[in-house]
mmCIF file of C-alpha atoms in Angstrom:
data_model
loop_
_atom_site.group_PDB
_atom_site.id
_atom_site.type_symbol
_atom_site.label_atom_id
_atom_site.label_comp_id
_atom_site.label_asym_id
_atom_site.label_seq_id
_atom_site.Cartn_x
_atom_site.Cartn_y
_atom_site.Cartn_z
ATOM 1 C CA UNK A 1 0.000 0.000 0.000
ATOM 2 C CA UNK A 2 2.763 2.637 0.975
ATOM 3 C CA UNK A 3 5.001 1.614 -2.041
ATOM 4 C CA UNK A 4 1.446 1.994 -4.467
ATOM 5 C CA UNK A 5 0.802 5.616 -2.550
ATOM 6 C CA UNK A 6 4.196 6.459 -3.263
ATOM 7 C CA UNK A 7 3.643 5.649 -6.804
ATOM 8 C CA UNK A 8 0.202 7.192 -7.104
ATOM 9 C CA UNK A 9 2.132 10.709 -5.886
ATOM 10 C CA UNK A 10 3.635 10.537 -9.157
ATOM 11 C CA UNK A 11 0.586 10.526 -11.294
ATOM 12 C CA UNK A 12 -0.825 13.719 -8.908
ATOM 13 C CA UNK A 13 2.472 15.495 -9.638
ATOM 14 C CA UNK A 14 2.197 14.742 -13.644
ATOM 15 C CA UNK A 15 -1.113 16.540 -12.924
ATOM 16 C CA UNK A 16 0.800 19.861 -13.247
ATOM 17 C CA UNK A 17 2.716 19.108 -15.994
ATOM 18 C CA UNK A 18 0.592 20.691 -18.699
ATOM 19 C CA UNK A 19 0.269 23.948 -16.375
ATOM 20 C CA UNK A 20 4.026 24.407 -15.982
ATOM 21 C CA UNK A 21 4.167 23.849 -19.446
ATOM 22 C CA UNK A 22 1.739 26.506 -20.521
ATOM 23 C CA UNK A 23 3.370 29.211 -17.667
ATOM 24 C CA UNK A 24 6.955 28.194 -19.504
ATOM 25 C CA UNK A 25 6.220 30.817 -22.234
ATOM 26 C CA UNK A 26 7.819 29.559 -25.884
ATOM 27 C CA UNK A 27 10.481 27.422 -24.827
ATOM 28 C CA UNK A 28 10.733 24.711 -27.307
ATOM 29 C CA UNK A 29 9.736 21.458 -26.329
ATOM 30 C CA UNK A 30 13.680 19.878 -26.353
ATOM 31 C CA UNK A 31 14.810 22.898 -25.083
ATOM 32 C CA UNK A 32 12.350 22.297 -22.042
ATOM 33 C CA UNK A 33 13.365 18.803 -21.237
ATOM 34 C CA UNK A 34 17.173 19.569 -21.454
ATOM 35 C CA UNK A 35 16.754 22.286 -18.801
ATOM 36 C CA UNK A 36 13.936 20.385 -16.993
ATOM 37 C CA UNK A 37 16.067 16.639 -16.885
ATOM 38 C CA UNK A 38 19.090 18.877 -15.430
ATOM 39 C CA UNK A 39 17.130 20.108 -12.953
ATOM 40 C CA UNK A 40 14.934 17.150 -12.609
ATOM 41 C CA UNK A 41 18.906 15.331 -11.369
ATOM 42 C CA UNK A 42 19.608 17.791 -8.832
ATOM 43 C CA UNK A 43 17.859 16.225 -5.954
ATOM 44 C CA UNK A 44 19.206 12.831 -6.189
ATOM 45 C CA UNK A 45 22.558 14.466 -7.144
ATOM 46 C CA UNK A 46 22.087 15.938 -3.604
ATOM 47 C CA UNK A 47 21.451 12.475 -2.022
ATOM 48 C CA UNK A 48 24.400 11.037 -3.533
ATOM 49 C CA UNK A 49 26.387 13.788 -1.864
ATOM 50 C CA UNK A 50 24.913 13.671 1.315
ATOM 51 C CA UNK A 51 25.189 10.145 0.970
ATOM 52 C CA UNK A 52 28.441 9.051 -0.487
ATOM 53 C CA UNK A 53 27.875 5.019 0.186
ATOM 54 C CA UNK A 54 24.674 5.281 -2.534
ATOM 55 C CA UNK A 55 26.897 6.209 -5.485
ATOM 56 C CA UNK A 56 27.424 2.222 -5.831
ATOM 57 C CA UNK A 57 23.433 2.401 -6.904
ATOM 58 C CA UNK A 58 24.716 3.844 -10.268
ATOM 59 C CA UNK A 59 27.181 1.194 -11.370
ATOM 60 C CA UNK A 60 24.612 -1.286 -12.800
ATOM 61 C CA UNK A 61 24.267 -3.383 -15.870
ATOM 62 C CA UNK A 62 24.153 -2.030 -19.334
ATOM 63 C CA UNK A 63 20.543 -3.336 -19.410
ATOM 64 C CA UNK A 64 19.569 -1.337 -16.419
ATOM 65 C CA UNK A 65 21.085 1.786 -18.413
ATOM 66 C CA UNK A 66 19.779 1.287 -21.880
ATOM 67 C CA UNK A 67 16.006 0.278 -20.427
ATOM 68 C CA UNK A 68 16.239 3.571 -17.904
ATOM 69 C CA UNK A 69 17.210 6.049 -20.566
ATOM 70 C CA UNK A 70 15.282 4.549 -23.692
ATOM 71 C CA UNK A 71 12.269 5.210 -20.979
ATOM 72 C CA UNK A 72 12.564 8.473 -19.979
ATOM 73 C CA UNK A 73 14.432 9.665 -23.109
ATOM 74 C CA UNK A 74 12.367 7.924 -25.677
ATOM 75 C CA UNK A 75 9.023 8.528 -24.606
ATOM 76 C CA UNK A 76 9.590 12.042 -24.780
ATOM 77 C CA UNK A 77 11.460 11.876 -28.017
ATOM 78 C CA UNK A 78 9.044 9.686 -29.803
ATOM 79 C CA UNK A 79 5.738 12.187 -27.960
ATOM 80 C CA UNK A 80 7.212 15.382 -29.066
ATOM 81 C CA UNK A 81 7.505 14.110 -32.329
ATOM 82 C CA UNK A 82 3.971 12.700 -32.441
ATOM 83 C CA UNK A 83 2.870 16.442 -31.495
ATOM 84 C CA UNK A 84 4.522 17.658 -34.545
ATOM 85 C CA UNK A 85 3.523 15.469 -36.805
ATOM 86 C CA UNK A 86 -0.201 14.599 -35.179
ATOM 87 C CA UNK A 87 -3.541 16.496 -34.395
ATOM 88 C CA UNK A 88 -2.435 16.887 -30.384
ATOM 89 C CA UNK A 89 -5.904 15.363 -29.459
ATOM 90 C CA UNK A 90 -5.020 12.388 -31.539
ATOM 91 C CA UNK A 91 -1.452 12.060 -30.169
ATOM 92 C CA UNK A 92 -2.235 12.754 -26.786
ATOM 93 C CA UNK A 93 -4.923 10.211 -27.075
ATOM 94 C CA UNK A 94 -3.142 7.608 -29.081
ATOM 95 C CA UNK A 95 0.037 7.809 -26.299
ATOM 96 C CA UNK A 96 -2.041 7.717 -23.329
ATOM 97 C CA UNK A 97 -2.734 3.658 -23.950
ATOM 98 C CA UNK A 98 0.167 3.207 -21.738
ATOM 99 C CA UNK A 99 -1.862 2.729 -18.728
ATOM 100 C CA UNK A 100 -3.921 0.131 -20.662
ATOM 101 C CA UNK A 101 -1.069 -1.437 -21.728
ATOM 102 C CA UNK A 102 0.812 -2.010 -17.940
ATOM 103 C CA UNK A 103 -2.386 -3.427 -16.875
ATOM 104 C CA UNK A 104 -2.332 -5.865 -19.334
ATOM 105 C CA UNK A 105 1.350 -6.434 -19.421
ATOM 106 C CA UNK A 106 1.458 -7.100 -15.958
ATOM 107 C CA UNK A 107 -0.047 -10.338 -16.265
ATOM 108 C CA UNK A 108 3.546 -10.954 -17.943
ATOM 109 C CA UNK A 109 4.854 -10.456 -14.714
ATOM 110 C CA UNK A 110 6.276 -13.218 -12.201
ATOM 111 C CA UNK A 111 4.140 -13.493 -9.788
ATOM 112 C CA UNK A 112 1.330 -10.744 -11.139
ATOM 113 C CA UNK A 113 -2.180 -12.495 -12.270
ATOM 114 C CA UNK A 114 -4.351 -10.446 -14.280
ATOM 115 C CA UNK A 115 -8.051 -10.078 -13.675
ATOM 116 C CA UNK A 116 -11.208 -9.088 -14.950
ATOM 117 C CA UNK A 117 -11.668 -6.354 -13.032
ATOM 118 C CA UNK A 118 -7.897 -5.216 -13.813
ATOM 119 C CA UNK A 119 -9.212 -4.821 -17.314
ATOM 120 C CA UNK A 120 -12.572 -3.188 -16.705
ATOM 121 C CA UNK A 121 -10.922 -0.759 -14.710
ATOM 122 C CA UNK A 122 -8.301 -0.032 -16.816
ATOM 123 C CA UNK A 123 -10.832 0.707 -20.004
ATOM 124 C CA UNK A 124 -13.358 3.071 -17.612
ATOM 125 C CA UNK A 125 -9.797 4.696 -17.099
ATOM 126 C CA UNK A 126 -9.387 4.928 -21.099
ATOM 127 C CA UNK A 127 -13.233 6.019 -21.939
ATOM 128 C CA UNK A 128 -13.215 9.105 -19.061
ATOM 129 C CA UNK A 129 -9.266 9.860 -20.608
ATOM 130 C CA UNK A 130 -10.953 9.421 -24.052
ATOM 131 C CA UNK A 131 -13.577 12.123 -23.346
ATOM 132 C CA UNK A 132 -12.034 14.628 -21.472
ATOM 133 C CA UNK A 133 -9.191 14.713 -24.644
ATOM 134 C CA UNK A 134 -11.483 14.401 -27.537
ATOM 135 C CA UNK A 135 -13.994 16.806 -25.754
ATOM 136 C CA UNK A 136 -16.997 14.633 -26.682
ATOM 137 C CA UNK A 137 -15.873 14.624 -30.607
ATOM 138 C CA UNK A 138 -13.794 12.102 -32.044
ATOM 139 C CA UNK A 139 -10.378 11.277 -33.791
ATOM 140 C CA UNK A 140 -9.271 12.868 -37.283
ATOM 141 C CA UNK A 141 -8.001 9.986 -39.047
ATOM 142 C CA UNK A 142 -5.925 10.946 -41.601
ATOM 143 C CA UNK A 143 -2.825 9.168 -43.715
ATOM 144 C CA UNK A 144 -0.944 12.480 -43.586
ATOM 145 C CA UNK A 145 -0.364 12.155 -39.773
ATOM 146 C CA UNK A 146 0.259 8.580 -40.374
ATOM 147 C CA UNK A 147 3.831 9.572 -38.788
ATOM 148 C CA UNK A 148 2.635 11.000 -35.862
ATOM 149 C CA UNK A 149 0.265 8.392 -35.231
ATOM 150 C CA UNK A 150 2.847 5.814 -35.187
ATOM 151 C CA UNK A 151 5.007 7.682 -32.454
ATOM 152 C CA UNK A 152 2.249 8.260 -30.421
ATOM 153 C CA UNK A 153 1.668 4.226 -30.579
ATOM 154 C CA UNK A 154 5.371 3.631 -29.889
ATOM 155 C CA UNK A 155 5.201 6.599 -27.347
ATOM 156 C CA UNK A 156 2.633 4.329 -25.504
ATOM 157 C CA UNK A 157 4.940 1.128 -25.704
ATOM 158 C CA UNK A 158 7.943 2.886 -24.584
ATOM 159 C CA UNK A 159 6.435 3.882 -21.184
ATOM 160 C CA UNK A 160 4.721 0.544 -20.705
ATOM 161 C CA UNK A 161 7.437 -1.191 -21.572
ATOM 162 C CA UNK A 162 9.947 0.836 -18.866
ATOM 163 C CA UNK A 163 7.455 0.785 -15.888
ATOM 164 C CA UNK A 164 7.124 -3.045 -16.910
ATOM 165 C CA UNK A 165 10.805 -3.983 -17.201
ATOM 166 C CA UNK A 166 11.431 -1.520 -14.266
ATOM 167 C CA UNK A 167 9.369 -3.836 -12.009
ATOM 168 C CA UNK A 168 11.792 -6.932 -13.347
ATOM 169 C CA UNK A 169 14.288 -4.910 -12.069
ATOM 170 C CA UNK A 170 13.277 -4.425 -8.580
ATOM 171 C CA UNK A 171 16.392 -5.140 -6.721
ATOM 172 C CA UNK A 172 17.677 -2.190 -8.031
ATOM 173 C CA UNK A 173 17.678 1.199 -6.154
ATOM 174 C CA UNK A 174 16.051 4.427 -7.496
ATOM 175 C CA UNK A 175 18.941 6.260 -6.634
ATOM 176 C CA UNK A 176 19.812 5.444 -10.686
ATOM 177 C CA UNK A 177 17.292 7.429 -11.686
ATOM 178 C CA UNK A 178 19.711 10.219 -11.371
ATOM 179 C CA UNK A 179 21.175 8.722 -14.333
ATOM 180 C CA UNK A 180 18.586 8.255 -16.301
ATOM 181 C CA UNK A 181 17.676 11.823 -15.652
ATOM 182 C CA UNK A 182 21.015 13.538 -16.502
ATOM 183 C CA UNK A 183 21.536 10.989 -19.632
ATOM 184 C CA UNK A 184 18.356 12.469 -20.723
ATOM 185 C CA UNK A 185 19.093 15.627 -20.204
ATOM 186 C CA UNK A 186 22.412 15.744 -22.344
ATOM 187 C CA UNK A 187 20.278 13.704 -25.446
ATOM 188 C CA UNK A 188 17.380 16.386 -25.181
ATOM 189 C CA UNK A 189 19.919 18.927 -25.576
ATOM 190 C CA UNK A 190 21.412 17.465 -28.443
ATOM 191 C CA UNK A 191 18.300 17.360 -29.980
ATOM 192 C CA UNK A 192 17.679 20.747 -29.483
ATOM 193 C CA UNK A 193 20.826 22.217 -30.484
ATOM 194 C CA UNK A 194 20.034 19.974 -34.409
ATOM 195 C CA UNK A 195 16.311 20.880 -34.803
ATOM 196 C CA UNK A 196 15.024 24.149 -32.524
ATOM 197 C CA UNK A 197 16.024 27.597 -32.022
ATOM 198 C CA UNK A 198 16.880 28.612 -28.726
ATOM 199 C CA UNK A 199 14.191 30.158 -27.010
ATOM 200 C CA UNK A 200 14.725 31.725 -23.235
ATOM 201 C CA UNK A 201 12.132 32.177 -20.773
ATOM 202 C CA UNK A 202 11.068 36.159 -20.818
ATOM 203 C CA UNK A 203 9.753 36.369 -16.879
ATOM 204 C CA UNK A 204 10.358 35.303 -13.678
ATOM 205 C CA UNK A 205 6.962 33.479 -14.059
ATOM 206 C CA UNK A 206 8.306 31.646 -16.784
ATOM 207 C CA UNK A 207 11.420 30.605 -14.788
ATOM 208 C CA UNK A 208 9.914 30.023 -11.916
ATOM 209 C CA UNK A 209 6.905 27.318 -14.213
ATOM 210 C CA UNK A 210 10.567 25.888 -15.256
ATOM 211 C CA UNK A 211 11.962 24.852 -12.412
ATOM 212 C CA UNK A 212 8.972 23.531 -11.077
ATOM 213 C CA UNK A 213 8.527 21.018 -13.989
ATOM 214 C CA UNK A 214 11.876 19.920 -13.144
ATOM 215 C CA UNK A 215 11.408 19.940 -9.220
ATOM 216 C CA UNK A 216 8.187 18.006 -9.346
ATOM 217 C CA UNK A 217 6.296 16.575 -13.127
ATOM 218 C CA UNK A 218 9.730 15.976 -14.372
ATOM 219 C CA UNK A 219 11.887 15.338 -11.382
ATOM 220 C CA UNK A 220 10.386 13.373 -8.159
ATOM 221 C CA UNK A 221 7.977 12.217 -10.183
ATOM 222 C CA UNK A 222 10.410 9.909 -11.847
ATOM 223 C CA UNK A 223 11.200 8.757 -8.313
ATOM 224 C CA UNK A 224 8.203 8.161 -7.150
ATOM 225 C CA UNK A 225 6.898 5.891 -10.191
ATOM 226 C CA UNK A 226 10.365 4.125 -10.157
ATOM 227 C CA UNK A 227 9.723 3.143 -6.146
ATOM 228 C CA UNK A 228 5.776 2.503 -6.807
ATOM 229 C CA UNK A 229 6.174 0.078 -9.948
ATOM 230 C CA UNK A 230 9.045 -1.932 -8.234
ATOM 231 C CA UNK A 231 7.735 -2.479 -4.743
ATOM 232 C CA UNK A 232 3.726 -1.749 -5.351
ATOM 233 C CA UNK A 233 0.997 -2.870 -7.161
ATOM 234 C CA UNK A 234 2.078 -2.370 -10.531
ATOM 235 C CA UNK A 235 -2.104 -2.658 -11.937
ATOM 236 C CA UNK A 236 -3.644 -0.692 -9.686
ATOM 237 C CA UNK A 237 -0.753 1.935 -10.422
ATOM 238 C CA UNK A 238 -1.456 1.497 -14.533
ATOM 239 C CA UNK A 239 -5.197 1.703 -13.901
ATOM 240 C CA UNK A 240 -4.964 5.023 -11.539
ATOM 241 C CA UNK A 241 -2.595 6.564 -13.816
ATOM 242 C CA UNK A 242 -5.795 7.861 -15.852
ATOM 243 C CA UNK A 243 -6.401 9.834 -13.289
ATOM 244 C CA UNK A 244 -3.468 12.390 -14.535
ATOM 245 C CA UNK A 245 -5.272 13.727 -17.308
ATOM 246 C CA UNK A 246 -8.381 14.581 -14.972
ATOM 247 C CA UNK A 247 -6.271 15.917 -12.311
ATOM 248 C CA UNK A 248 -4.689 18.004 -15.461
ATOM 249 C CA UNK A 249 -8.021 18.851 -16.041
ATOM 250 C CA UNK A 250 -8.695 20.212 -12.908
ATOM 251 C CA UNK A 251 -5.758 21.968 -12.342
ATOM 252 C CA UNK A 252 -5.803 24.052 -15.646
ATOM 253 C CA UNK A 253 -9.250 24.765 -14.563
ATOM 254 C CA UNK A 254 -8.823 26.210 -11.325
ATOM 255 C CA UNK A 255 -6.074 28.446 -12.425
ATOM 256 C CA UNK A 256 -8.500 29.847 -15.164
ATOM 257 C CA UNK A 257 -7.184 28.047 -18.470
ATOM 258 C CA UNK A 258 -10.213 26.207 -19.223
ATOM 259 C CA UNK A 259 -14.170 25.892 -18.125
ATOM 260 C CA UNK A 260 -15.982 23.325 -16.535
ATOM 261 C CA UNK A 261 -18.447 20.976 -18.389
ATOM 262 C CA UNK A 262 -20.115 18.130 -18.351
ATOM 263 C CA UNK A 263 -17.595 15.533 -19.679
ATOM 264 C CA UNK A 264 -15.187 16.700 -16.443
ATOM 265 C CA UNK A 265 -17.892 15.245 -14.188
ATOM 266 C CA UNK A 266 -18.534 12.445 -16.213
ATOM 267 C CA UNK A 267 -14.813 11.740 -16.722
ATOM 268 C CA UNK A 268 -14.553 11.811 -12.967
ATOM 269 C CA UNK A 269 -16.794 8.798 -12.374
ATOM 270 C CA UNK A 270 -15.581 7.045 -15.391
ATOM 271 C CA UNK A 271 -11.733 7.346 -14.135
ATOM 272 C CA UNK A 272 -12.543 7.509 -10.281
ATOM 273 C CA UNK A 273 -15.032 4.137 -10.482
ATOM 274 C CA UNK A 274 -12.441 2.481 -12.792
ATOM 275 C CA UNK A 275 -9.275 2.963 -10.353
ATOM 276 C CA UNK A 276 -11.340 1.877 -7.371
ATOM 277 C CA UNK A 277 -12.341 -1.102 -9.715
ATOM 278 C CA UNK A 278 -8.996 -1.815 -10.850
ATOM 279 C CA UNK A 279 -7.485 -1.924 -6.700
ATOM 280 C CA UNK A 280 -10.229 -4.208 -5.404
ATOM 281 C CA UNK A 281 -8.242 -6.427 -3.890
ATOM 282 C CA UNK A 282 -5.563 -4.212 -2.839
ATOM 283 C CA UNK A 283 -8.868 -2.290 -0.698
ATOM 284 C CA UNK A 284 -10.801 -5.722 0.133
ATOM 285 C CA UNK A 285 -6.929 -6.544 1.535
ATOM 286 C CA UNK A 286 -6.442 -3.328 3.509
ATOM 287 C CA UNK A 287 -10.201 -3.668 5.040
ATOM 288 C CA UNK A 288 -9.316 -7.501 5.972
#
């Protein structure tokens, strides 16, 4: 329960992440990440130091290294790209399967059984995700975004397939997510310096939307979702992750950057009823 909680704070952080985002001003998107994954290190940079007997955390296999940083790294490679190259309704859609897809990749797992209600909950999850994104409407299909359709699908494996392999790799500690984070950083830098123009933040606003993607959406957030899916329960996790995009919702709401509707309530139950569908057993456990 403590290790899923721990998780779960992850998902409330990424919550904020399309707020920050918005307050960043015109930063480009690579641009972004290389500042946010530097900062985003800093804290377990801080641990190491504090703690010199951790460093040993980051000498792991090359398996650890390449599954770490393909995860962070290529998800948001392979989302930015769907954003340029996709409707962002369709992309944002298309790459949010990823909670779907743990659920039902779980049952891969050693040890993990997948169950009916794992499933159910996990598609309520998808339906209130589906209608708070496509606002009621639906999807433009068309073959000219066929590009950005197919990173947003491989956006959606990526993630899945890191918080899956991440659980295989329980033994090892979260302090090499530092790594992961300053590997990424470098990489989205590189990638900026070959295909944006460097944009600065204008305000102190803007810096200060910056730093808190890296403090929280980008930075312990990456923690926290390394701890939950290695020591929690890795469905419920998948299944409550659809709660982000409501959260999201609400957030950007409250702080005036959208109105209210129907389809927020109605996403609510749908995403709500399917994570408390989804962790059953974990709460039938917990009242026993």
């Amino acid at each position: 329960m403590r290790a899923t909680l721990i998780g779960f704070s992850a998902v409330i952080m990424w919550s904020f992440l399309a707020l920050f985002t918005a307050a960043s001003g015109d930063v480009p998107p690579f641009q972004l990440s290389a500042i946010a994954f530097a900062i985003a290190s800093l804290p377990g940079i801080a641990v190491l130091i504090a703690r010199p007997e951790r460093r040993h955390a980051l000498r792991q296999p090359a398996k650890v290294w390449i599954a770490g940083i393909a995860g962070l790294f290529g998800y948001h490679f392979l989302y930015f790209t769907a954003l340029r190259n996709a409707p962002a309704v369709d992309a944002g859609l298309i790459a949010y399967l990823w909670p779907l897809l743990i659920v039902v990749g779980s049952a891969l797992l050693p040890g993990e059984k997948l169950k009916a209600h794992h499933i159910a909950g996990a598609i309520a999850g998808f339906a209130g995700t589906a209608l708070l994104i496509t606002r009621g409407g639906g999807l433009t299909i068309s073959g000219e975004y066929t590009l950005g359709y197919i990173a947003a699908f491989l956006c959606a494996f990526t993630w899945s397939g890191y918080s899956l392999i991440s659980r295989s790799f329980s033994k090892v500690s979260t302090d090499v997510v530092t790594g992961f984070c300053l590997a990424t950083s470098v990489l989205s830098l590189f990638c900026h310096l070959l295909l944006e123009t460097t944009v600065w933040p204008q305000t102190a606003t803007e810096w200060l939307a910056v730093v808190g993607l890296g403090l929280f959406p980008v930075g312990i957030a990456f923690y926290a979702w390394d701890y939950g899916v290695k020591r929690g329960n890795i469905q419920v996790l998948g299944a409550a992750s659809y709660a982000a995009p409501l959260f999201s919702t609400i957030v950007l709401l409250v702080a005036r950057f959208g109105e209210p509707g129907w389809r927020v309530i109605v996403a609510c139950l749908l995403i709500t009823g399917g994570a408390v569908l989804a962790a059953r057993d974990m709460i039938v456990r917990k009242k026993a």
